[in-house]
């Protein structure tokens, strides 16, 4: 299958590199279009794909398209590609763009799917939700799953849960980055050099997450493995609980989910 990318920024680039490096598609079957030719050209050189100069060239070259532009540019991008998308398939990774809102901006007969990947896809450790309610063929859906599996874990969810996934996985890297920064700040306060403290905090998070996923242990059980009676870690846990750490994280996820639902309602009106 020939894949066209409408937008060649960070997320589009992550997907293009991932599917080529994993062998999901051959480099010669990947085509890139961006309003900034330097962006698509740089990605093409890095990934071995082909950068095209116009939207018309892109739609003539590919069968399935990944819409990978910022939300504010969706209408312009789809308008530029409009006629060439008829009868083909469009996979959106645009935050807040529902399948219904997308389909209203496409020619009749164009198949579409809403997805929600997150930024760790850039290092092949992403989380992507595929919306159950879509109009792709079974073969196209299977291909898209393989495509996103090349950059991380993939989940198929009903449309009503896409915003929940966005609140956990889509916004999650921001929460995690803040936690790493805070851990590193604590290390610096205790005398560690900044660079080492940051690396230690990040690696500890990576290692803990991998250990939890590999073992299948509940997060509470992983915590208990480290908390010796009367020890340093249980004292730290006490301090976190006193500061309402878990409650604050829970409220952050809910706030992100509520905002995602509000954005969804706004896009559906448009």
PDB file of C-alpha atoms in Angstrom:
ATOM      1  CA  UNK A   1       0.000   0.000   0.000  1.00  0.00           C
ATOM      2  CA  UNK A   2       1.235   3.499  -0.847  1.00  0.00           C
ATOM      3  CA  UNK A   3       1.057   5.957   2.064  1.00  0.00           C
ATOM      4  CA  UNK A   4       0.806   9.736   1.806  1.00  0.00           C
ATOM      5  CA  UNK A   5       1.531  12.049   4.723  1.00  0.00           C
ATOM      6  CA  UNK A   6      -0.345  15.343   4.821  1.00  0.00           C
ATOM      7  CA  UNK A   7       2.085  17.132   7.116  1.00  0.00           C
ATOM      8  CA  UNK A   8       5.641  16.037   7.886  1.00  0.00           C
ATOM      9  CA  UNK A   9       6.233  17.391  11.384  1.00  0.00           C
ATOM     10  CA  UNK A  10       7.237  15.547  14.548  1.00  0.00           C
ATOM     11  CA  UNK A  11       4.379  13.043  14.759  1.00  0.00           C
ATOM     12  CA  UNK A  12       4.053  12.489  11.028  1.00  0.00           C
ATOM     13  CA  UNK A  13       7.800  12.004  10.878  1.00  0.00           C
ATOM     14  CA  UNK A  14       7.742   9.518  13.756  1.00  0.00           C
ATOM     15  CA  UNK A  15       5.130   7.394  11.995  1.00  0.00           C
ATOM     16  CA  UNK A  16       6.884   7.574   8.626  1.00  0.00           C
ATOM     17  CA  UNK A  17      10.240   6.565  10.109  1.00  0.00           C
ATOM     18  CA  UNK A  18       8.647   3.801  12.185  1.00  0.00           C
ATOM     19  CA  UNK A  19       6.771   2.112   9.357  1.00  0.00           C
ATOM     20  CA  UNK A  20       9.803   2.233   7.077  1.00  0.00           C
ATOM     21  CA  UNK A  21      12.320   0.983   9.642  1.00  0.00           C
ATOM     22  CA  UNK A  22      10.003  -1.828  10.755  1.00  0.00           C
ATOM     23  CA  UNK A  23       9.357  -2.939   7.180  1.00  0.00           C
ATOM     24  CA  UNK A  24       5.597  -2.301   7.307  1.00  0.00           C
ATOM     25  CA  UNK A  25       6.082  -0.477   3.996  1.00  0.00           C
ATOM     26  CA  UNK A  26       9.003   0.107   1.680  1.00  0.00           C
ATOM     27  CA  UNK A  27      10.506   3.591   1.642  1.00  0.00           C
ATOM     28  CA  UNK A  28       9.597   4.046  -2.019  1.00  0.00           C
ATOM     29  CA  UNK A  29       5.909   3.654  -1.102  1.00  0.00           C
ATOM     30  CA  UNK A  30       5.917   6.585   1.372  1.00  0.00           C
ATOM     31  CA  UNK A  31       5.168  10.097   0.087  1.00  0.00           C
ATOM     32  CA  UNK A  32       5.409  13.322   2.068  1.00  0.00           C
ATOM     33  CA  UNK A  33       3.772  16.701   1.592  1.00  0.00           C
ATOM     34  CA  UNK A  34       4.155  19.731   3.831  1.00  0.00           C
ATOM     35  CA  UNK A  35       3.446  23.402   3.216  1.00  0.00           C
ATOM     36  CA  UNK A  36       7.070  23.911   4.238  1.00  0.00           C
ATOM     37  CA  UNK A  37       9.097  21.992   1.616  1.00  0.00           C
ATOM     38  CA  UNK A  38      12.179  22.081   3.836  1.00  0.00           C
ATOM     39  CA  UNK A  39      10.342  20.027   6.466  1.00  0.00           C
ATOM     40  CA  UNK A  40       9.190  17.319   4.061  1.00  0.00           C
ATOM     41  CA  UNK A  41      12.550  17.345   2.286  1.00  0.00           C
ATOM     42  CA  UNK A  42      14.507  16.808   5.496  1.00  0.00           C
ATOM     43  CA  UNK A  43      12.234  13.921   6.525  1.00  0.00           C
ATOM     44  CA  UNK A  44      12.480  12.377   3.063  1.00  0.00           C
ATOM     45  CA  UNK A  45      16.284  12.410   3.227  1.00  0.00           C
ATOM     46  CA  UNK A  46      16.283  10.927   6.718  1.00  0.00           C
ATOM     47  CA  UNK A  47      13.700   8.188   6.100  1.00  0.00           C
ATOM     48  CA  UNK A  48      14.345   7.464   2.438  1.00  0.00           C
ATOM     49  CA  UNK A  49      10.808   8.481   1.471  1.00  0.00           C
ATOM     50  CA  UNK A  50       9.734  10.779  -1.359  1.00  0.00           C
ATOM     51  CA  UNK A  51       8.846  14.432  -0.794  1.00  0.00           C
ATOM     52  CA  UNK A  52       6.321  15.846  -3.281  1.00  0.00           C
ATOM     53  CA  UNK A  53       5.843  19.504  -4.115  1.00  0.00           C
ATOM     54  CA  UNK A  54       2.045  19.804  -4.243  1.00  0.00           C
ATOM     55  CA  UNK A  55      -1.074  18.357  -2.633  1.00  0.00           C
ATOM     56  CA  UNK A  56      -2.138  17.137  -6.065  1.00  0.00           C
ATOM     57  CA  UNK A  57       1.117  15.202  -6.453  1.00  0.00           C
ATOM     58  CA  UNK A  58       0.534  13.588  -3.067  1.00  0.00           C
ATOM     59  CA  UNK A  59      -3.015  12.446  -3.710  1.00  0.00           C
ATOM     60  CA  UNK A  60      -2.036  11.080  -7.124  1.00  0.00           C
ATOM     61  CA  UNK A  61       0.769   9.003  -5.604  1.00  0.00           C
ATOM     62  CA  UNK A  62      -0.869   7.337  -2.576  1.00  0.00           C
ATOM     63  CA  UNK A  63      -3.871   5.208  -1.564  1.00  0.00           C
ATOM     64  CA  UNK A  64      -4.051   5.881   2.186  1.00  0.00           C
ATOM     65  CA  UNK A  65      -3.261   9.207   3.830  1.00  0.00           C
ATOM     66  CA  UNK A  66      -2.142  10.195   7.312  1.00  0.00           C
ATOM     67  CA  UNK A  67      -3.477  13.622   8.266  1.00  0.00           C
ATOM     68  CA  UNK A  68      -0.708  14.948  10.512  1.00  0.00           C
ATOM     69  CA  UNK A  69      -1.143  18.708  10.714  1.00  0.00           C
ATOM     70  CA  UNK A  70      -1.896  21.005  13.641  1.00  0.00           C
ATOM     71  CA  UNK A  71      -5.642  21.397  14.328  1.00  0.00           C
ATOM     72  CA  UNK A  72      -5.676  24.992  13.088  1.00  0.00           C
ATOM     73  CA  UNK A  73      -4.466  23.858   9.635  1.00  0.00           C
ATOM     74  CA  UNK A  74      -6.897  20.953   9.101  1.00  0.00           C
ATOM     75  CA  UNK A  75      -9.399  22.818   6.929  1.00  0.00           C
ATOM     76  CA  UNK A  76      -6.720  24.297   4.672  1.00  0.00           C
ATOM     77  CA  UNK A  77      -4.908  20.968   4.316  1.00  0.00           C
ATOM     78  CA  UNK A  78      -8.041  19.018   3.447  1.00  0.00           C
ATOM     79  CA  UNK A  79      -9.199  21.730   1.061  1.00  0.00           C
ATOM     80  CA  UNK A  80      -5.892  21.498  -0.800  1.00  0.00           C
ATOM     81  CA  UNK A  81      -6.172  17.703  -1.082  1.00  0.00           C
ATOM     82  CA  UNK A  82      -9.947  17.485  -1.409  1.00  0.00           C
ATOM     83  CA  UNK A  83     -10.613  16.172  -4.913  1.00  0.00           C
ATOM     84  CA  UNK A  84      -7.727  13.708  -4.846  1.00  0.00           C
ATOM     85  CA  UNK A  85      -8.990  12.021  -1.676  1.00  0.00           C
ATOM     86  CA  UNK A  86     -12.236  10.779  -3.204  1.00  0.00           C
ATOM     87  CA  UNK A  87     -12.580   7.020  -2.855  1.00  0.00           C
ATOM     88  CA  UNK A  88      -9.438   6.723  -0.759  1.00  0.00           C
ATOM     89  CA  UNK A  89      -8.733   6.452   2.995  1.00  0.00           C
ATOM     90  CA  UNK A  90      -7.692   9.152   5.487  1.00  0.00           C
ATOM     91  CA  UNK A  91      -6.288   8.389   8.947  1.00  0.00           C
ATOM     92  CA  UNK A  92      -6.262  11.411  11.237  1.00  0.00           C
ATOM     93  CA  UNK A  93      -3.833  11.851  14.129  1.00  0.00           C
ATOM     94  CA  UNK A  94      -5.115  15.392  14.803  1.00  0.00           C
ATOM     95  CA  UNK A  95      -6.041  15.997  18.437  1.00  0.00           C
ATOM     96  CA  UNK A  96      -9.705  16.835  18.938  1.00  0.00           C
ATOM     97  CA  UNK A  97     -10.759  16.006  15.372  1.00  0.00           C
ATOM     98  CA  UNK A  98     -13.541  13.436  15.624  1.00  0.00           C
ATOM     99  CA  UNK A  99     -14.368  10.968  12.903  1.00  0.00           C
ATOM    100  CA  UNK A 100     -17.667  12.751  12.217  1.00  0.00           C
ATOM    101  CA  UNK A 101     -16.001  16.163  11.969  1.00  0.00           C
ATOM    102  CA  UNK A 102     -13.362  14.708   9.659  1.00  0.00           C
ATOM    103  CA  UNK A 103     -15.849  12.948   7.375  1.00  0.00           C
ATOM    104  CA  UNK A 104     -17.791  16.192   6.843  1.00  0.00           C
ATOM    105  CA  UNK A 105     -14.657  17.745   5.331  1.00  0.00           C
ATOM    106  CA  UNK A 106     -13.957  14.860   2.936  1.00  0.00           C
ATOM    107  CA  UNK A 107     -15.449  13.988  -0.468  1.00  0.00           C
ATOM    108  CA  UNK A 108     -18.310  11.510  -0.501  1.00  0.00           C
ATOM    109  CA  UNK A 109     -16.976   7.964  -0.558  1.00  0.00           C
ATOM    110  CA  UNK A 110     -13.739   8.768   1.270  1.00  0.00           C
ATOM    111  CA  UNK A 111     -13.120   6.370   4.138  1.00  0.00           C
ATOM    112  CA  UNK A 112     -11.731   7.736   7.423  1.00  0.00           C
ATOM    113  CA  UNK A 113     -10.460   6.805  10.866  1.00  0.00           C
ATOM    114  CA  UNK A 114      -9.762   8.896  13.962  1.00  0.00           C
ATOM    115  CA  UNK A 115      -6.659   7.934  15.936  1.00  0.00           C
ATOM    116  CA  UNK A 116      -4.885   9.389  18.941  1.00  0.00           C
ATOM    117  CA  UNK A 117      -1.140   8.668  19.230  1.00  0.00           C
ATOM    118  CA  UNK A 118       1.139  10.284  21.814  1.00  0.00           C
ATOM    119  CA  UNK A 119       4.576  11.880  21.519  1.00  0.00           C
ATOM    120  CA  UNK A 120       6.665   8.893  22.761  1.00  0.00           C
ATOM    121  CA  UNK A 121       5.872   7.484  19.318  1.00  0.00           C
ATOM    122  CA  UNK A 122       8.917   9.539  18.303  1.00  0.00           C
ATOM    123  CA  UNK A 123      11.089   6.933  20.059  1.00  0.00           C
ATOM    124  CA  UNK A 124       8.876   3.941  19.124  1.00  0.00           C
ATOM    125  CA  UNK A 125       7.364   3.772  22.634  1.00  0.00           C
ATOM    126  CA  UNK A 126       4.025   5.378  21.898  1.00  0.00           C
ATOM    127  CA  UNK A 127       0.430   4.640  22.797  1.00  0.00           C
ATOM    128  CA  UNK A 128      -2.145   4.930  20.016  1.00  0.00           C
ATOM    129  CA  UNK A 129      -5.918   4.600  20.219  1.00  0.00           C
ATOM    130  CA  UNK A 130      -7.825   3.590  17.079  1.00  0.00           C
ATOM    131  CA  UNK A 131     -11.495   4.551  17.031  1.00  0.00           C
ATOM    132  CA  UNK A 132     -13.851   1.583  16.620  1.00  0.00           C
ATOM    133  CA  UNK A 133     -16.349   3.695  14.704  1.00  0.00           C
ATOM    134  CA  UNK A 134     -14.675   4.162  11.330  1.00  0.00           C
ATOM    135  CA  UNK A 135     -15.282   3.512   7.646  1.00  0.00           C
ATOM    136  CA  UNK A 136     -11.995   1.845   6.662  1.00  0.00           C
ATOM    137  CA  UNK A 137     -12.091  -1.569   5.026  1.00  0.00           C
ATOM    138  CA  UNK A 138     -11.000  -4.560   7.124  1.00  0.00           C
ATOM    139  CA  UNK A 139      -7.763  -4.720   5.151  1.00  0.00           C
ATOM    140  CA  UNK A 140      -7.049  -1.025   5.658  1.00  0.00           C
ATOM    141  CA  UNK A 141      -7.773  -1.298   9.383  1.00  0.00           C
ATOM    142  CA  UNK A 142      -5.389  -4.244   9.744  1.00  0.00           C
ATOM    143  CA  UNK A 143      -2.719  -2.300   7.889  1.00  0.00           C
ATOM    144  CA  UNK A 144      -3.194   0.796  10.075  1.00  0.00           C
ATOM    145  CA  UNK A 145      -2.862  -1.345  13.200  1.00  0.00           C
ATOM    146  CA  UNK A 146       0.452  -2.726  11.941  1.00  0.00           C
ATOM    147  CA  UNK A 147       1.522   0.800  11.083  1.00  0.00           C
ATOM    148  CA  UNK A 148       0.988   2.119  14.606  1.00  0.00           C
ATOM    149  CA  UNK A 149       2.363  -1.050  16.222  1.00  0.00           C
ATOM    150  CA  UNK A 150       5.662  -0.065  14.594  1.00  0.00           C
ATOM    151  CA  UNK A 151       5.830   2.920  16.975  1.00  0.00           C
ATOM    152  CA  UNK A 152       4.374   1.472  20.195  1.00  0.00           C
ATOM    153  CA  UNK A 153       1.283  -0.146  21.683  1.00  0.00           C
ATOM    154  CA  UNK A 154      -2.113   0.053  19.996  1.00  0.00           C
ATOM    155  CA  UNK A 155      -5.606  -0.055  21.501  1.00  0.00           C
ATOM    156  CA  UNK A 156      -8.974  -0.054  19.743  1.00  0.00           C
ATOM    157  CA  UNK A 157     -11.546   1.995  21.648  1.00  0.00           C
ATOM    158  CA  UNK A 158     -15.095   3.219  21.093  1.00  0.00           C
ATOM    159  CA  UNK A 159     -15.388   6.894  20.174  1.00  0.00           C
ATOM    160  CA  UNK A 160     -16.759   7.740  23.611  1.00  0.00           C
ATOM    161  CA  UNK A 161     -13.425   6.731  25.222  1.00  0.00           C
ATOM    162  CA  UNK A 162     -11.009   8.499  22.868  1.00  0.00           C
ATOM    163  CA  UNK A 163     -10.952  11.598  25.082  1.00  0.00           C
ATOM    164  CA  UNK A 164     -10.211   9.423  28.140  1.00  0.00           C
ATOM    165  CA  UNK A 165      -7.247   7.882  26.306  1.00  0.00           C
ATOM    166  CA  UNK A 166      -6.126  11.372  25.353  1.00  0.00           C
ATOM    167  CA  UNK A 167      -6.240  12.470  29.002  1.00  0.00           C
ATOM    168  CA  UNK A 168      -4.105   9.509  30.117  1.00  0.00           C
ATOM    169  CA  UNK A 169      -1.749   8.844  27.200  1.00  0.00           C
ATOM    170  CA  UNK A 170      -1.989  11.962  25.056  1.00  0.00           C
ATOM    171  CA  UNK A 171      -1.412  14.420  27.901  1.00  0.00           C
ATOM    172  CA  UNK A 172       0.469  11.910  30.046  1.00  0.00           C
ATOM    173  CA  UNK A 173       3.981  12.738  28.788  1.00  0.00           C
ATOM    174  CA  UNK A 174       3.567  16.231  30.281  1.00  0.00           C
ATOM    175  CA  UNK A 175       2.707  14.807  33.713  1.00  0.00           C
ATOM    176  CA  UNK A 176       5.612  12.366  33.521  1.00  0.00           C
ATOM    177  CA  UNK A 177       8.051  15.072  32.426  1.00  0.00           C
ATOM    178  CA  UNK A 178       7.005  17.244  35.368  1.00  0.00           C
ATOM    179  CA  UNK A 179       7.527  14.300  37.738  1.00  0.00           C
ATOM    180  CA  UNK A 180      10.996  13.628  36.312  1.00  0.00           C
ATOM    181  CA  UNK A 181      11.872  17.310  36.632  1.00  0.00           C
ATOM    182  CA  UNK A 182      10.699  17.366  40.255  1.00  0.00           C
ATOM    183  CA  UNK A 183      12.674  14.206  41.089  1.00  0.00           C
ATOM    184  CA  UNK A 184      15.763  15.718  39.480  1.00  0.00           C
ATOM    185  CA  UNK A 185      15.275  18.965  41.403  1.00  0.00           C
ATOM    186  CA  UNK A 186      15.235  16.943  44.608  1.00  0.00           C
ATOM    187  CA  UNK A 187      18.476  15.261  43.612  1.00  0.00           C
ATOM    188  CA  UNK A 188      20.068  18.630  42.862  1.00  0.00           C
ATOM    189  CA  UNK A 189      18.953  19.922  46.264  1.00  0.00           C
ATOM    190  CA  UNK A 190      20.754  16.957  47.808  1.00  0.00           C
ATOM    191  CA  UNK A 191      23.936  17.688  45.840  1.00  0.00           C
ATOM    192  CA  UNK A 192      23.707  15.718  42.583  1.00  0.00           C
ATOM    193  CA  UNK A 193      24.834  17.449  39.364  1.00  0.00           C
ATOM    194  CA  UNK A 194      21.811  18.536  37.313  1.00  0.00           C
ATOM    195  CA  UNK A 195      22.547  16.379  34.250  1.00  0.00           C
ATOM    196  CA  UNK A 196      23.092  13.233  36.302  1.00  0.00           C
ATOM    197  CA  UNK A 197      19.999  13.844  38.439  1.00  0.00           C
ATOM    198  CA  UNK A 198      17.846  14.274  35.323  1.00  0.00           C
ATOM    199  CA  UNK A 199      19.218  11.123  33.707  1.00  0.00           C
ATOM    200  CA  UNK A 200      18.803   9.088  36.893  1.00  0.00           C
ATOM    201  CA  UNK A 201      15.187  10.216  37.291  1.00  0.00           C
ATOM    202  CA  UNK A 202      14.296   9.488  33.656  1.00  0.00           C
ATOM    203  CA  UNK A 203      15.980   6.083  33.643  1.00  0.00           C
ATOM    204  CA  UNK A 204      14.291   5.147  36.919  1.00  0.00           C
ATOM    205  CA  UNK A 205      10.929   5.916  35.369  1.00  0.00           C
ATOM    206  CA  UNK A 206      11.744   3.905  32.225  1.00  0.00           C
ATOM    207  CA  UNK A 207      12.968   0.940  34.255  1.00  0.00           C
ATOM    208  CA  UNK A 208      10.018   0.950  36.643  1.00  0.00           C
ATOM    209  CA  UNK A 209       7.499   1.124  33.803  1.00  0.00           C
ATOM    210  CA  UNK A 210       9.174  -1.726  31.905  1.00  0.00           C
ATOM    211  CA  UNK A 211       9.372  -3.843  35.069  1.00  0.00           C
ATOM    212  CA  UNK A 212       5.682  -3.278  35.780  1.00  0.00           C
ATOM    213  CA  UNK A 213       4.589  -4.112  32.223  1.00  0.00           C
ATOM    214  CA  UNK A 214       6.827  -7.190  32.029  1.00  0.00           C
ATOM    215  CA  UNK A 215       5.721  -8.587  35.394  1.00  0.00           C
ATOM    216  CA  UNK A 216       2.059  -7.609  35.194  1.00  0.00           C
ATOM    217  CA  UNK A 217       2.272  -6.448  38.798  1.00  0.00           C
ATOM    218  CA  UNK A 218      -0.119  -3.819  40.133  1.00  0.00           C
ATOM    219  CA  UNK A 219       1.592  -0.434  40.680  1.00  0.00           C
ATOM    220  CA  UNK A 220       0.885  -0.773  44.396  1.00  0.00           C
ATOM    221  CA  UNK A 221       2.792  -4.075  44.464  1.00  0.00           C
ATOM    222  CA  UNK A 222       5.753  -2.462  42.689  1.00  0.00           C
ATOM    223  CA  UNK A 223       5.709   0.323  45.280  1.00  0.00           C
ATOM    224  CA  UNK A 224       5.599  -2.218  48.109  1.00  0.00           C
ATOM    225  CA  UNK A 225       8.683  -3.976  46.713  1.00  0.00           C
ATOM    226  CA  UNK A 226      10.704  -0.833  47.456  1.00  0.00           C
ATOM    227  CA  UNK A 227       9.153   0.163  50.795  1.00  0.00           C
ATOM    228  CA  UNK A 228      11.120  -1.496  53.619  1.00  0.00           C
ATOM    229  CA  UNK A 229       9.671  -1.227  57.132  1.00  0.00           C
ATOM    230  CA  UNK A 230      10.888   1.977  58.736  1.00  0.00           C
ATOM    231  CA  UNK A 231      12.943   2.794  55.644  1.00  0.00           C
ATOM    232  CA  UNK A 232      13.592   5.816  53.466  1.00  0.00           C
ATOM    233  CA  UNK A 233      11.090   5.019  50.719  1.00  0.00           C
ATOM    234  CA  UNK A 234       8.053   4.641  52.970  1.00  0.00           C
ATOM    235  CA  UNK A 235       8.979   7.996  54.488  1.00  0.00           C
ATOM    236  CA  UNK A 236       8.995   9.493  51.000  1.00  0.00           C
ATOM    237  CA  UNK A 237       5.627   7.857  50.228  1.00  0.00           C
ATOM    238  CA  UNK A 238       4.279   9.422  53.414  1.00  0.00           C
ATOM    239  CA  UNK A 239       5.405  12.856  52.209  1.00  0.00           C
ATOM    240  CA  UNK A 240       3.767  12.318  48.812  1.00  0.00           C
ATOM    241  CA  UNK A 241       0.494  11.224  50.396  1.00  0.00           C
ATOM    242  CA  UNK A 242       0.556  14.236  52.714  1.00  0.00           C
ATOM    243  CA  UNK A 243       0.780  16.417  49.621  1.00  0.00           C
ATOM    244  CA  UNK A 244      -2.182  14.619  47.957  1.00  0.00           C
ATOM    245  CA  UNK A 245       0.090  13.340  45.164  1.00  0.00           C
ATOM    246  CA  UNK A 246      -2.221  10.629  43.835  1.00  0.00           C
ATOM    247  CA  UNK A 247      -5.314  12.827  44.161  1.00  0.00           C
ATOM    248  CA  UNK A 248      -3.589  15.638  42.271  1.00  0.00           C
ATOM    249  CA  UNK A 249      -2.618  13.308  39.415  1.00  0.00           C
ATOM    250  CA  UNK A 250      -6.153  11.910  39.262  1.00  0.00           C
ATOM    251  CA  UNK A 251      -7.595  15.432  39.117  1.00  0.00           C
ATOM    252  CA  UNK A 252      -5.128  16.374  36.368  1.00  0.00           C
ATOM    253  CA  UNK A 253      -6.266  13.445  34.215  1.00  0.00           C
ATOM    254  CA  UNK A 254      -9.924  14.299  34.767  1.00  0.00           C
ATOM    255  CA  UNK A 255      -9.270  17.973  33.917  1.00  0.00           C
ATOM    256  CA  UNK A 256      -7.560  16.971  30.671  1.00  0.00           C
ATOM    257  CA  UNK A 257     -10.422  14.630  29.820  1.00  0.00           C
ATOM    258  CA  UNK A 258     -13.044  17.300  30.446  1.00  0.00           C
ATOM    259  CA  UNK A 259     -11.156  19.778  28.260  1.00  0.00           C
ATOM    260  CA  UNK A 260     -10.824  17.145  25.517  1.00  0.00           C
ATOM    261  CA  UNK A 261     -14.598  16.607  25.609  1.00  0.00           C
ATOM    262  CA  UNK A 262     -15.175  20.360  25.362  1.00  0.00           C
ATOM    263  CA  UNK A 263     -12.896  20.546  22.306  1.00  0.00           C
ATOM    264  CA  UNK A 264     -14.756  17.587  20.785  1.00  0.00           C
ATOM    265  CA  UNK A 265     -18.062  19.405  21.184  1.00  0.00           C
ATOM    266  CA  UNK A 266     -16.576  22.523  19.568  1.00  0.00           C
ATOM    267  CA  UNK A 267     -15.258  20.597  16.547  1.00  0.00           C
ATOM    268  CA  UNK A 268     -18.569  18.772  16.089  1.00  0.00           C
ATOM    269  CA  UNK A 269     -20.375  22.124  15.938  1.00  0.00           C
ATOM    270  CA  UNK A 270     -18.010  23.261  13.179  1.00  0.00           C
TER     271      UNK A 270
END
